[in-house]
PDB file of C-alpha atoms in Angstrom:
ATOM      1  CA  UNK K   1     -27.647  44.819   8.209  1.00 45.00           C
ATOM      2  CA  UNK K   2     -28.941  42.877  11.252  1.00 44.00           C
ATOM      3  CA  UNK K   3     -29.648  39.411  10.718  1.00 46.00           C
ATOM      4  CA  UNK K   4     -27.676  39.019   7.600  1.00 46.00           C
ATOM      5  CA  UNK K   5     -25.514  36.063   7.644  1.00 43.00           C
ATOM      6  CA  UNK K   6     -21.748  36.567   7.084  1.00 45.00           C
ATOM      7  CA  UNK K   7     -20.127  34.445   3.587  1.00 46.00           C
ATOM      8  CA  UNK K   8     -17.822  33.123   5.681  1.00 45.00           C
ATOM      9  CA  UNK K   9     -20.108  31.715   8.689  1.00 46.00           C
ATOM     10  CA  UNK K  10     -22.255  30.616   5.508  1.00 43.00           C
ATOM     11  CA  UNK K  11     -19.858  28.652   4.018  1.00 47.00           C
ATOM     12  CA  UNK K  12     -18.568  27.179   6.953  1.00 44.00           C
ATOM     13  CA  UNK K  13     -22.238  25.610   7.785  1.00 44.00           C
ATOM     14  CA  UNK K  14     -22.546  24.630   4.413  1.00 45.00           C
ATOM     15  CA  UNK K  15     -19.628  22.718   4.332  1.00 44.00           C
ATOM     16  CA  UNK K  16     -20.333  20.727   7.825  1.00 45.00           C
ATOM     17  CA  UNK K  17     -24.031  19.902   6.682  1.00 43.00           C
ATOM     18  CA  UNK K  18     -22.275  18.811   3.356  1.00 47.00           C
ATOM     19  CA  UNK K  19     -19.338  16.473   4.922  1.00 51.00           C
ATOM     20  CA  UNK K  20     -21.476  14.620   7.824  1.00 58.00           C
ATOM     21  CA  UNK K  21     -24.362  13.018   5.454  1.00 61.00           C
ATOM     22  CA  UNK K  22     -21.370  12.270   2.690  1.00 64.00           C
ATOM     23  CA  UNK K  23     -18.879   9.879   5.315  1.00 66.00           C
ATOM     24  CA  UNK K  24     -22.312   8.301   6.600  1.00 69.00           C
ATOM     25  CA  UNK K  25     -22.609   7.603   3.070  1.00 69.00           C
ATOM     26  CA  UNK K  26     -19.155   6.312   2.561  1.00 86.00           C
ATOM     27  CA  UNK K  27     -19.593   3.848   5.629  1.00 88.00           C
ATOM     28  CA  UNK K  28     -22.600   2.885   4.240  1.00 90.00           C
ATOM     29  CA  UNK K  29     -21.539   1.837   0.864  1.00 90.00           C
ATOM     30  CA  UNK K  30     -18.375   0.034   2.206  1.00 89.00           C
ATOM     31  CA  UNK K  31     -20.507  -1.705   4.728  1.00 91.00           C
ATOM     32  CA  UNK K  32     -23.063  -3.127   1.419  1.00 92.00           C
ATOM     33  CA  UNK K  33     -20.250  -3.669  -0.642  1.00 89.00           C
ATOM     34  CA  UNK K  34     -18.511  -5.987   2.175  1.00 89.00           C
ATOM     35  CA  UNK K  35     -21.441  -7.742   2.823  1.00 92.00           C
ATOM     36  CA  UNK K  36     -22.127  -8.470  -0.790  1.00 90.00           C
ATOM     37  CA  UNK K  37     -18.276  -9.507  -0.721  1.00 89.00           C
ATOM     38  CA  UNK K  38     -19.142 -11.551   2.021  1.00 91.00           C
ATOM     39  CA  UNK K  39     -22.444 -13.132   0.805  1.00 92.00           C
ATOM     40  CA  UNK K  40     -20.684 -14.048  -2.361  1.00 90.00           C
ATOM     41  CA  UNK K  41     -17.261 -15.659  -0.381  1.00 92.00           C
ATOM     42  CA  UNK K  42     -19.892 -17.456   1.298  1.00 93.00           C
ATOM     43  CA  UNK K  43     -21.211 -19.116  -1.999  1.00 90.00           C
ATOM     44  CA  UNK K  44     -18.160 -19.750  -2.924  1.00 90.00           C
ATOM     45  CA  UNK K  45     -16.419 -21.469  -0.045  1.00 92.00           C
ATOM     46  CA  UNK K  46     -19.043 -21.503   2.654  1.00 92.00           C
ATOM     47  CA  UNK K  47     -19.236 -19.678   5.649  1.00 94.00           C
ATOM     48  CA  UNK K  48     -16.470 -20.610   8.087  1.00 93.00           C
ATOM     49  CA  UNK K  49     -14.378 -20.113   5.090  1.00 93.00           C
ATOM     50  CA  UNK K  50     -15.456 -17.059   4.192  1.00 93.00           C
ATOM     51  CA  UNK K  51     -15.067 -15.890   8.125  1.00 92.00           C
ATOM     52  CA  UNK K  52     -11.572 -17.282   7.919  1.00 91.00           C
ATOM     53  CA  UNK K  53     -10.621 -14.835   5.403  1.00 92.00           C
ATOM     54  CA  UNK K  54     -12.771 -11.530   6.065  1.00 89.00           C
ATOM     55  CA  UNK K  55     -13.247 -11.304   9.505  1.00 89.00           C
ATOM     56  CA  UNK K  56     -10.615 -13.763  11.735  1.00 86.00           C
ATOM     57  CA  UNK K  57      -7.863 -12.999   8.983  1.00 87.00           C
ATOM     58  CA  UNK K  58      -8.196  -9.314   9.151  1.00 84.00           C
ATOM     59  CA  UNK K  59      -6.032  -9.199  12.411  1.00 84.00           C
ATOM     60  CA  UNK K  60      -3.184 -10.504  12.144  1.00 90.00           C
ATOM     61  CA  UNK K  61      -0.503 -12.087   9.333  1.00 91.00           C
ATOM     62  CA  UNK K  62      -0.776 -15.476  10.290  1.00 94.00           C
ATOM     63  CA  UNK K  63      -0.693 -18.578   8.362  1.00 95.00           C
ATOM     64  CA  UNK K  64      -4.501 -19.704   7.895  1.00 95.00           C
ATOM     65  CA  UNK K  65      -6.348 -22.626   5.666  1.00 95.00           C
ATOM     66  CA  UNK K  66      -9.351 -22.745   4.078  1.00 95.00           C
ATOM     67  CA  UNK K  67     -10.955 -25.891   1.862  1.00 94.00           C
ATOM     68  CA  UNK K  68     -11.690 -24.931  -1.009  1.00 94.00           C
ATOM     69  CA  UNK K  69     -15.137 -26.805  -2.518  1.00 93.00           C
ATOM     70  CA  UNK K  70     -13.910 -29.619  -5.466  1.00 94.00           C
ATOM     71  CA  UNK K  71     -10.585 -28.753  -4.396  1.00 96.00           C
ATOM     72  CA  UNK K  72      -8.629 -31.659  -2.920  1.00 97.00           C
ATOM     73  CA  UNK K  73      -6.326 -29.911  -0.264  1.00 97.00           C
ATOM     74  CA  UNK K  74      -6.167 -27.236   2.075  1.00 97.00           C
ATOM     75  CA  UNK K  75      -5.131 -23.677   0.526  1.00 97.00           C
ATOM     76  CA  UNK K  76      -2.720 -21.461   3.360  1.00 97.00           C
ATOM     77  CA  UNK K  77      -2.127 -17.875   2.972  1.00 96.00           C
ATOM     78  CA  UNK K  78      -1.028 -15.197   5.176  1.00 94.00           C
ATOM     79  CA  UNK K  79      -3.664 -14.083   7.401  1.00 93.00           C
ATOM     80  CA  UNK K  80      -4.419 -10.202   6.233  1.00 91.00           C
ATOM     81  CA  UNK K  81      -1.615  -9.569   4.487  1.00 92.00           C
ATOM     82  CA  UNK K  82      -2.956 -11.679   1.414  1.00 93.00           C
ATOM     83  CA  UNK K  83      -5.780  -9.716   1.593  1.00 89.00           C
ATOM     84  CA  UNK K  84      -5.929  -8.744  -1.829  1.00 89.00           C
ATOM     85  CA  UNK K  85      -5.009 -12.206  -3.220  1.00 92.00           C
ATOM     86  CA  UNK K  86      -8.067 -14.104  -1.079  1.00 92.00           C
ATOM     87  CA  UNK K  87      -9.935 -11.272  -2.547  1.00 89.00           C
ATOM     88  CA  UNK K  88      -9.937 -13.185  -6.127  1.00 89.00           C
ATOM     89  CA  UNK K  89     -11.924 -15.702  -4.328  1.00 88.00           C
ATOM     90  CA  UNK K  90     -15.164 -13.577  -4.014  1.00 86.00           C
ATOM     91  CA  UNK K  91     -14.857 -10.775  -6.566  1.00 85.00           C
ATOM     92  CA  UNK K  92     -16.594 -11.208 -10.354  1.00 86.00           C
ATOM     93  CA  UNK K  93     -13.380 -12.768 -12.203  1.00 89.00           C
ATOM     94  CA  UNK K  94     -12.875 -13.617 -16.192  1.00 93.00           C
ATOM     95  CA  UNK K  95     -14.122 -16.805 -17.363  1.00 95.00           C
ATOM     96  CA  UNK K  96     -12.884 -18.128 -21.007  1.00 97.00           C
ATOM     97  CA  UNK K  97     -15.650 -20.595 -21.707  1.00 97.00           C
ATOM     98  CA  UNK K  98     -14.334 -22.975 -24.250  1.00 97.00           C
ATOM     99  CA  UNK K  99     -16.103 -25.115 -26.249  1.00 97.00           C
ATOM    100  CA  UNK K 100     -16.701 -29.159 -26.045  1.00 96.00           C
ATOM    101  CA  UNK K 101     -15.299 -29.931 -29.263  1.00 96.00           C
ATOM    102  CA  UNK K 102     -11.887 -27.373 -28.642  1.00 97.00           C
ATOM    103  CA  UNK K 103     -11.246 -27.830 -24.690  1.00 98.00           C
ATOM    104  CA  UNK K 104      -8.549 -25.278 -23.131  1.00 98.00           C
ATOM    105  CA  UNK K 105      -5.492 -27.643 -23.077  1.00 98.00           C
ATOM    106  CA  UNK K 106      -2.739 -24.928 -22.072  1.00 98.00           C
ATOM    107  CA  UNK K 107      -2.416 -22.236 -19.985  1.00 99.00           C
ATOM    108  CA  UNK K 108       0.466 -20.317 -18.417  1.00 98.00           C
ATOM    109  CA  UNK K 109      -0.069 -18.332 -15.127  1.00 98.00           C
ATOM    110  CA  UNK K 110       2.464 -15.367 -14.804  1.00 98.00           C
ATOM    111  CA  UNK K 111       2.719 -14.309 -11.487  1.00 96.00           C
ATOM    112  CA  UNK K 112       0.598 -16.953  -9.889  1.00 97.00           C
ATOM    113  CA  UNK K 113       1.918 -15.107  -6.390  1.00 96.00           C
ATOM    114  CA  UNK K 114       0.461 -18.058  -4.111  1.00 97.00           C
ATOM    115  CA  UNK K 115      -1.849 -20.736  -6.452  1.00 97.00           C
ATOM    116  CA  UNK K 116      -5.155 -18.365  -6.453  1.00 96.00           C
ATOM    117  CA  UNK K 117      -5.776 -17.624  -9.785  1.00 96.00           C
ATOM    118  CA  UNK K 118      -3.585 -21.395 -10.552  1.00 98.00           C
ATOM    119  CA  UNK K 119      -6.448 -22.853  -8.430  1.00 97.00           C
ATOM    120  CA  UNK K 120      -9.446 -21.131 -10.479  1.00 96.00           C
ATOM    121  CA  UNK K 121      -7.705 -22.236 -13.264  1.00 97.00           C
ATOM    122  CA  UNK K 122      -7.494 -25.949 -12.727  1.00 98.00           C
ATOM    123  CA  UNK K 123     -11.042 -26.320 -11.453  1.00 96.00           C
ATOM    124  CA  UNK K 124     -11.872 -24.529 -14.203  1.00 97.00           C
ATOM    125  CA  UNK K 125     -10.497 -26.221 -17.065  1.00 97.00           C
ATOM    126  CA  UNK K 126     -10.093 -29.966 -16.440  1.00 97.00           C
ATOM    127  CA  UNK K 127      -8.391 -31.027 -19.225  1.00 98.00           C
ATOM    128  CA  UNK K 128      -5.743 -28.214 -18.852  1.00 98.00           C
ATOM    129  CA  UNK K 129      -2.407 -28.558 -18.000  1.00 98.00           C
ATOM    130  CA  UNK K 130      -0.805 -24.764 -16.599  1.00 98.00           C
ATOM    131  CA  UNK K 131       2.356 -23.787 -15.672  1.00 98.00           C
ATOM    132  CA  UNK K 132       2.664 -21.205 -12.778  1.00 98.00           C
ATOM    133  CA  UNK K 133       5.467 -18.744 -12.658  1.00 98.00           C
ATOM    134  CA  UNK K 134       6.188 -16.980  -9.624  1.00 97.00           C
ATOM    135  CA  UNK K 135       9.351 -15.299  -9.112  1.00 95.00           C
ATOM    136  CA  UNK K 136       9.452 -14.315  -5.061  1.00 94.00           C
ATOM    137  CA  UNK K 137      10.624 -16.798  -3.158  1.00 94.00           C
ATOM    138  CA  UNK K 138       8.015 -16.718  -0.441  1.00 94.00           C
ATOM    139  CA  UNK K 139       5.423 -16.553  -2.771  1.00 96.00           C
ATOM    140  CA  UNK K 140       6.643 -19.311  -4.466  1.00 97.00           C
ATOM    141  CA  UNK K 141       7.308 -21.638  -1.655  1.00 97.00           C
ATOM    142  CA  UNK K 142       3.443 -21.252  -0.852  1.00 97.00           C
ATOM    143  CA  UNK K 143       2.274 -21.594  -4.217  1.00 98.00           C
ATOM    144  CA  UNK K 144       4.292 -25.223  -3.782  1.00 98.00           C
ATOM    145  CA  UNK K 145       2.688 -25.772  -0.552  1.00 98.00           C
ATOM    146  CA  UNK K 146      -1.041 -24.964  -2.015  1.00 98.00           C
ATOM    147  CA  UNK K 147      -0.418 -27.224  -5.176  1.00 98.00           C
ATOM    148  CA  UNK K 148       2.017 -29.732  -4.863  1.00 97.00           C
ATOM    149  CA  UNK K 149       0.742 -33.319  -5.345  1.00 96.00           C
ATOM    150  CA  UNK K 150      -1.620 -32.247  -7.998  1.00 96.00           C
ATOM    151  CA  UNK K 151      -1.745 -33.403 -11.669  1.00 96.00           C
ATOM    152  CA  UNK K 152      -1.933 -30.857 -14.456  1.00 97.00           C
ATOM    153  CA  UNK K 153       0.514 -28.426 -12.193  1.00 98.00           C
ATOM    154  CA  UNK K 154       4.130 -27.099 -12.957  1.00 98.00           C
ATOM    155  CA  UNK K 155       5.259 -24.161 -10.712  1.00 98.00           C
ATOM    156  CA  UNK K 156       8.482 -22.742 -11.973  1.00 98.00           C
ATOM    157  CA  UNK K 157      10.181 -20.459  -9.596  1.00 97.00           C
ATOM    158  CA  UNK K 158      11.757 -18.066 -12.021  1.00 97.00           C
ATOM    159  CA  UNK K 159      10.530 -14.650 -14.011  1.00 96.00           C
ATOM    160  CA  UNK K 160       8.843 -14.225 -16.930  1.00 97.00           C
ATOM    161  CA  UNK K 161      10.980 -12.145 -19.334  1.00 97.00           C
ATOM    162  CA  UNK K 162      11.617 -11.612 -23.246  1.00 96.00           C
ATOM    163  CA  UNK K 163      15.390 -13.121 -22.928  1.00 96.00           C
ATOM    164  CA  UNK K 164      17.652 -15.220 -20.956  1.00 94.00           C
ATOM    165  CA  UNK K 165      18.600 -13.258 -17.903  1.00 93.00           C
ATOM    166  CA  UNK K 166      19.184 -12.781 -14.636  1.00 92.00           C
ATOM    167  CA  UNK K 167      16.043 -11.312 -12.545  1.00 93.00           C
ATOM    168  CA  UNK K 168      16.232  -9.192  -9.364  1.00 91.00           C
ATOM    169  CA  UNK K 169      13.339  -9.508  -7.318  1.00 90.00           C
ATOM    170  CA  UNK K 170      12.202  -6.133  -5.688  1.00 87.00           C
ATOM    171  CA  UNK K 171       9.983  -5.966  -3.293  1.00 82.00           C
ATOM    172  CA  UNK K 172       6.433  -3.747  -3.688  1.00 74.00           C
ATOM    173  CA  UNK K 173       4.094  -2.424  -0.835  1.00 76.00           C
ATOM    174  CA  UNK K 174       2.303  -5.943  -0.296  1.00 72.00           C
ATOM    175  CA  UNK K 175       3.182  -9.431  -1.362  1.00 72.00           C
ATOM    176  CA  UNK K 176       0.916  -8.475  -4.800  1.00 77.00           C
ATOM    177  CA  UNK K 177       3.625  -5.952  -5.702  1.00 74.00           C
ATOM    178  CA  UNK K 178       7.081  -7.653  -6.946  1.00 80.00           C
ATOM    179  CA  UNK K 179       8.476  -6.608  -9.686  1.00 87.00           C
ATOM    180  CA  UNK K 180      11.099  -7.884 -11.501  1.00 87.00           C
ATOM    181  CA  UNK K 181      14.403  -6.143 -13.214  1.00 87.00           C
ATOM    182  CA  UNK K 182      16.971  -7.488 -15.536  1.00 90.00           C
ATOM    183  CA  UNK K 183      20.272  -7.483 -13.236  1.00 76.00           C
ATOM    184  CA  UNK K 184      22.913  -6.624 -15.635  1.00 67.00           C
ATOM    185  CA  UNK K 185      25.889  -6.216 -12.757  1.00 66.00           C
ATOM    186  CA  UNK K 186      27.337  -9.199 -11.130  1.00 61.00           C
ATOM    187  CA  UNK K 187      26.846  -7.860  -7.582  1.00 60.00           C
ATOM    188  CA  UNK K 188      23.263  -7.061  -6.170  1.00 61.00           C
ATOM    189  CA  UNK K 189      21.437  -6.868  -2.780  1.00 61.00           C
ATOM    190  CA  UNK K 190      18.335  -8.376  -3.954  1.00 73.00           C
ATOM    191  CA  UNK K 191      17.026 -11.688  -4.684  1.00 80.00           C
ATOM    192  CA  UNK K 192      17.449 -12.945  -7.912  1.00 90.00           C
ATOM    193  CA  UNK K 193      16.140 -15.272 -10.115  1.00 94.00           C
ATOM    194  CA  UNK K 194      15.775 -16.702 -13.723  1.00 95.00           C
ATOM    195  CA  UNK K 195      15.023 -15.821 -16.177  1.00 97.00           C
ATOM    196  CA  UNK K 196      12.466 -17.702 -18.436  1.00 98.00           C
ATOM    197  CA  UNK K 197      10.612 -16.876 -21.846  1.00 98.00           C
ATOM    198  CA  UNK K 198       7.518 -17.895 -23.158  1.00 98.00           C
ATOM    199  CA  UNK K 199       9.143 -19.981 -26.023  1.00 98.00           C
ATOM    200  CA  UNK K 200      11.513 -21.859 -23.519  1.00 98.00           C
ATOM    201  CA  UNK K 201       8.083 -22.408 -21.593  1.00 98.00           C
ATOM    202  CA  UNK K 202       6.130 -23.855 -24.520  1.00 98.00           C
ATOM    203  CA  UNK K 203       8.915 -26.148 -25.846  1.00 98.00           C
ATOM    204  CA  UNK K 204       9.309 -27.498 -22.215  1.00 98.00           C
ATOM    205  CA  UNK K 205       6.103 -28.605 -22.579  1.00 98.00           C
ATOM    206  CA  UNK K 206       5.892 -29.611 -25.984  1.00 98.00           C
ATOM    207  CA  UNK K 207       3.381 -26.605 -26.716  1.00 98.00           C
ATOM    208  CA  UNK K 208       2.693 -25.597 -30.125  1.00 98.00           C
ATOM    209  CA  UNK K 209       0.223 -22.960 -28.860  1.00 98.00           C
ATOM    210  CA  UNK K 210      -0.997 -21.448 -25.509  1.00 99.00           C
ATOM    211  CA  UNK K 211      -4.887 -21.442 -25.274  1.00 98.00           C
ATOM    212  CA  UNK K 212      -4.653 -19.000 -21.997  1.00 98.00           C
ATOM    213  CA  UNK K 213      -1.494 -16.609 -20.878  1.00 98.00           C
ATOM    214  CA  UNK K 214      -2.217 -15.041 -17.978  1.00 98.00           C
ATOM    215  CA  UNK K 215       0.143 -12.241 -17.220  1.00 97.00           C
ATOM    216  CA  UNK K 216      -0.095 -10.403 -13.357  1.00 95.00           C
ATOM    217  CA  UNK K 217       3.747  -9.323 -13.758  1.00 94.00           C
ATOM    218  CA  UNK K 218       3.853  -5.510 -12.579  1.00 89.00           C
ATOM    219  CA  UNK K 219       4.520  -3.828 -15.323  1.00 88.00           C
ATOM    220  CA  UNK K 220       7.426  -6.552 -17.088  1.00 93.00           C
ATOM    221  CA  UNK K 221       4.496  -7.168 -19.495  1.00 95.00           C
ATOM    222  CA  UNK K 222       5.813  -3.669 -21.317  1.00 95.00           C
ATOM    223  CA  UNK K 223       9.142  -5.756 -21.956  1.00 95.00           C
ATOM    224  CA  UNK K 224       7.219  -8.872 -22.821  1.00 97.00           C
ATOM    225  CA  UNK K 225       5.448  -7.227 -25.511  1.00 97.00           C
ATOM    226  CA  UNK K 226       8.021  -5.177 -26.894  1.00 97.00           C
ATOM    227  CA  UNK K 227       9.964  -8.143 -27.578  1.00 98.00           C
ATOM    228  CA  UNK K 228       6.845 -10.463 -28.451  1.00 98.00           C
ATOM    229  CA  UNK K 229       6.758 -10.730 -32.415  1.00 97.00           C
ATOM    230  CA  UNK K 230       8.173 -14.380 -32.665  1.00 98.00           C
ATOM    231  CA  UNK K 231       5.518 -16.156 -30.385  1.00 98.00           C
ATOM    232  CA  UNK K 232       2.567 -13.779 -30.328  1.00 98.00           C
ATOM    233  CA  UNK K 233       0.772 -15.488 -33.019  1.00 98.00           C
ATOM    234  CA  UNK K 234       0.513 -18.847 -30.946  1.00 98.00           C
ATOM    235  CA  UNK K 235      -1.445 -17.826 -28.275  1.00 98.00           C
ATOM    236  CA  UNK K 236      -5.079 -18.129 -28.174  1.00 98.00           C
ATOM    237  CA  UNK K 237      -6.313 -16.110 -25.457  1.00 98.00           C
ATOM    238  CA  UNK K 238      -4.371 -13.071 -23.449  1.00 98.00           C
ATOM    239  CA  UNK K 239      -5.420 -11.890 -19.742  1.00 98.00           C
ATOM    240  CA  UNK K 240      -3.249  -9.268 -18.716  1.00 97.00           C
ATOM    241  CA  UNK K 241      -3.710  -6.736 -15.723  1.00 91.00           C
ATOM    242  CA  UNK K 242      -2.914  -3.324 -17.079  1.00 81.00           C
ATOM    243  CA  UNK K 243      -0.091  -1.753 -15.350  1.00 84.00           C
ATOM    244  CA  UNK K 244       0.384   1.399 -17.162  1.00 89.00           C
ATOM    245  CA  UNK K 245       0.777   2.852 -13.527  1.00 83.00           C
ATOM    246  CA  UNK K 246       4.134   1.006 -12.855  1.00 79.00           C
ATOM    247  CA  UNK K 247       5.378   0.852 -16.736  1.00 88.00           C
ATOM    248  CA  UNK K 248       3.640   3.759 -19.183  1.00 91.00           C
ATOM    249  CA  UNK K 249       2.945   2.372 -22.573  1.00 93.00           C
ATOM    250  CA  UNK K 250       2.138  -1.527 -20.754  1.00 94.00           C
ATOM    251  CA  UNK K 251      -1.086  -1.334 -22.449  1.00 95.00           C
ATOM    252  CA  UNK K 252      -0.238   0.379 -25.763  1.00 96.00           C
ATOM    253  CA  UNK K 253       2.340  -2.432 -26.222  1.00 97.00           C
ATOM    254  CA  UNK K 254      -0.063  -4.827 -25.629  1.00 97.00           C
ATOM    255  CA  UNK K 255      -2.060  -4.049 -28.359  1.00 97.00           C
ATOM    256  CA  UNK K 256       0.777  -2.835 -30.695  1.00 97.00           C
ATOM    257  CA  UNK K 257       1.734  -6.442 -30.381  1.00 98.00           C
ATOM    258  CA  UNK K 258      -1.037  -8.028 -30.853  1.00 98.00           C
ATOM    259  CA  UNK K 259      -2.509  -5.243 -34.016  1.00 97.00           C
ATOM    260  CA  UNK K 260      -1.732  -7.791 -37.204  1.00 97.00           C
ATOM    261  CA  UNK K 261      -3.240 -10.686 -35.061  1.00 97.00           C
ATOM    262  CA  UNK K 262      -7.218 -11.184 -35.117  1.00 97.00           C
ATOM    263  CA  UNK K 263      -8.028 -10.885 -31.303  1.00 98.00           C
ATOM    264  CA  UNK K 264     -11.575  -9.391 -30.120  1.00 98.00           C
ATOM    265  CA  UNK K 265     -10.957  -7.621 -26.645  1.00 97.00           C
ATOM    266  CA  UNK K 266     -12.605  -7.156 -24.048  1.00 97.00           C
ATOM    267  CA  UNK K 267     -11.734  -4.497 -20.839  1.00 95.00           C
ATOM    268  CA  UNK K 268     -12.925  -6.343 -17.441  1.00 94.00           C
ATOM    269  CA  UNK K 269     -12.099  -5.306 -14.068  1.00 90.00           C
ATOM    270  CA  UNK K 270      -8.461  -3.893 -14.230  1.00 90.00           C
ATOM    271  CA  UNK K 271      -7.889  -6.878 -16.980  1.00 95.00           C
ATOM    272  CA  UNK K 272      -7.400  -6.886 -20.672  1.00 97.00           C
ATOM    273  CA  UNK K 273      -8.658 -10.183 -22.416  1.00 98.00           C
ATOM    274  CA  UNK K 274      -8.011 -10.834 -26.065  1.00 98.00           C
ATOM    275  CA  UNK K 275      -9.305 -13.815 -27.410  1.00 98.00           C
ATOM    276  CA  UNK K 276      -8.596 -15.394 -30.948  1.00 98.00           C
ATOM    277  CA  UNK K 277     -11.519 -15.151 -33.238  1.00 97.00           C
ATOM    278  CA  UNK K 278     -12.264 -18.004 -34.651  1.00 96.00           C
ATOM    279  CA  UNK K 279     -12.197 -20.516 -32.050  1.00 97.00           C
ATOM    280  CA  UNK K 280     -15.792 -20.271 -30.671  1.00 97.00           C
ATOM    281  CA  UNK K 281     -15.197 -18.908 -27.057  1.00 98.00           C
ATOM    282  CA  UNK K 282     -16.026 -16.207 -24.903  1.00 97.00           C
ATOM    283  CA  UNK K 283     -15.520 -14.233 -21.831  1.00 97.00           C
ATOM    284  CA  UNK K 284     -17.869 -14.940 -19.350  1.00 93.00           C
ATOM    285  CA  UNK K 285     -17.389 -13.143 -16.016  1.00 87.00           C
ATOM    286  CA  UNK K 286     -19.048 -14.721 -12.845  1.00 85.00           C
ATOM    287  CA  UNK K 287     -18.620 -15.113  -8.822  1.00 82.00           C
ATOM    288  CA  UNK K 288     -18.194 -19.031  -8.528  1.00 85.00           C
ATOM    289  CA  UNK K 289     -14.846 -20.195  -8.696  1.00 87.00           C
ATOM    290  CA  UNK K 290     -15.646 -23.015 -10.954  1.00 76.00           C
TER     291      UNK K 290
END
């Protein structure tokens, strides 16, 4: 019949006046959510900091510093490709807000890649002393750089495992993604490390408990787990990024672990945070750093 539009010519201008509004949406939303990124990176560190790190640092992998405010020297990392790490500067993190009369006195950063989260953590929690694991030795030698000099700060290049072992270090897509894998032949291409357990760790220190584990491991946290019976009960608080992407089961272990203990948990962001009842804190999740 004249003037009766085709299905097919139909459909096709549908799906044009359906596709244009929805990317000039997209670009849009990205643009508000990187200018709330960048409103709150200015809060936090100020604003030539916070240009440092989302606009002069998005071209190129070259060693920058930024001051951080309370923090009493210059933190470097690699231009844009620690992109993701300088992004735990301005996102919403976990808080554990303690209590005056029962400080956090002990914490243990797994995978502290370069001092970010080691640096929340010690502005944080003044009367804590925290060991930072790392197990890639670039990572590691700027985690050094970004926190050596300081009181209250171990860094241990090694791997956080559930025996004595040696680690092979395999690389990931960024300098986020290492993962680590027990070597069990005497011959291998990659770099290797350590092992070290979480017992070895608190006896080191003369630990009888850990008030905060933080564990950003890719996936070893399955192992960790599986293996965690004789130490599980001493640890106050858990923070562990699920990685059931890299490891199935990460986060079933988790909580098959910790299932005789009395933990409440809490999901936030891509983090699972169990905290011991009993002890009178909570999670608190906020923008400032300290």
């Amino acid at each position: 019949m004249e003037g009766r539009v085709k299905p097919a010519t139909l459909d096709a201008h549908e799906t044009r006046f359906e596709v244009g509004p929805a990317r000039d949406l997209s670009l849009v939303s990205r643009l508000l959510k990187w200018l709330l990124s960048f409103s709150i990176c200015t809060t936090n560190l100020g604003l030539g900091n916070a240009a440092r790190i989302q606009l002069f640092a998005r071209a190129s992998a070259k060693v920058r510093a930024i001051w951080i405010p309370g923090f009493p020297k210059p933190f470097h990392f690699r231009g844009s490709a620690d992109r993701g790490v300088m992004s735990h500067f301005f996102k919403e993190s976990w808080c554990i807000q303690d209590t005056d009369g029962r400080p956090v006195r002990s914490i243990v950063d797994c995978g502290a890649n370069i001092g970010d989260e080691t640096v929340k953590l010690w502005l944080r929690y003044p009367k804590a002393t925290i060991v930072a694991v790392e197990p890639d030795a670039l990572n590691c030698s700027f985690l050094q750089r970004n926190v050596s000099g300081l009181d209250r700060i171990i860094v241990k290049h090694a791997g956080v495992w559930h025996r004595n072992a040696k680690l092979s270090v395999i690389a990931g897509e960024s300098y986020e993604a290492f993962t680590v894998h027990e070597n069990l032949s005497e011959e291998s291409l990659q770099e290797q490390v350590p092992a070290v357990t979480i017992p070895e760790l608190m006896e080191e220190q003369g630990w009888s408990t850990i008030d905060i584990l933080k564990l950003d491991i890719e996936g070893a946290d399955l192992d960790l787990f599986q293996h965690s019976s004789g130490w599980i009960h001493q640890i106050n608080v858990i923070v562990v990024e699920a990685n059931d992407a890299q490891r199935l089961r990460s986060t079933a272990a988790l909580f098959e672990a910790t299932a005789a203990e009395e933990f409440d948990a809490f999901i936030h962001g891509e983090n699972h945070v169990l905290i011991r009842r009993g002890l009178g804190w909570t999670l608190a999740p906020r923008f400032r750093i300290a």
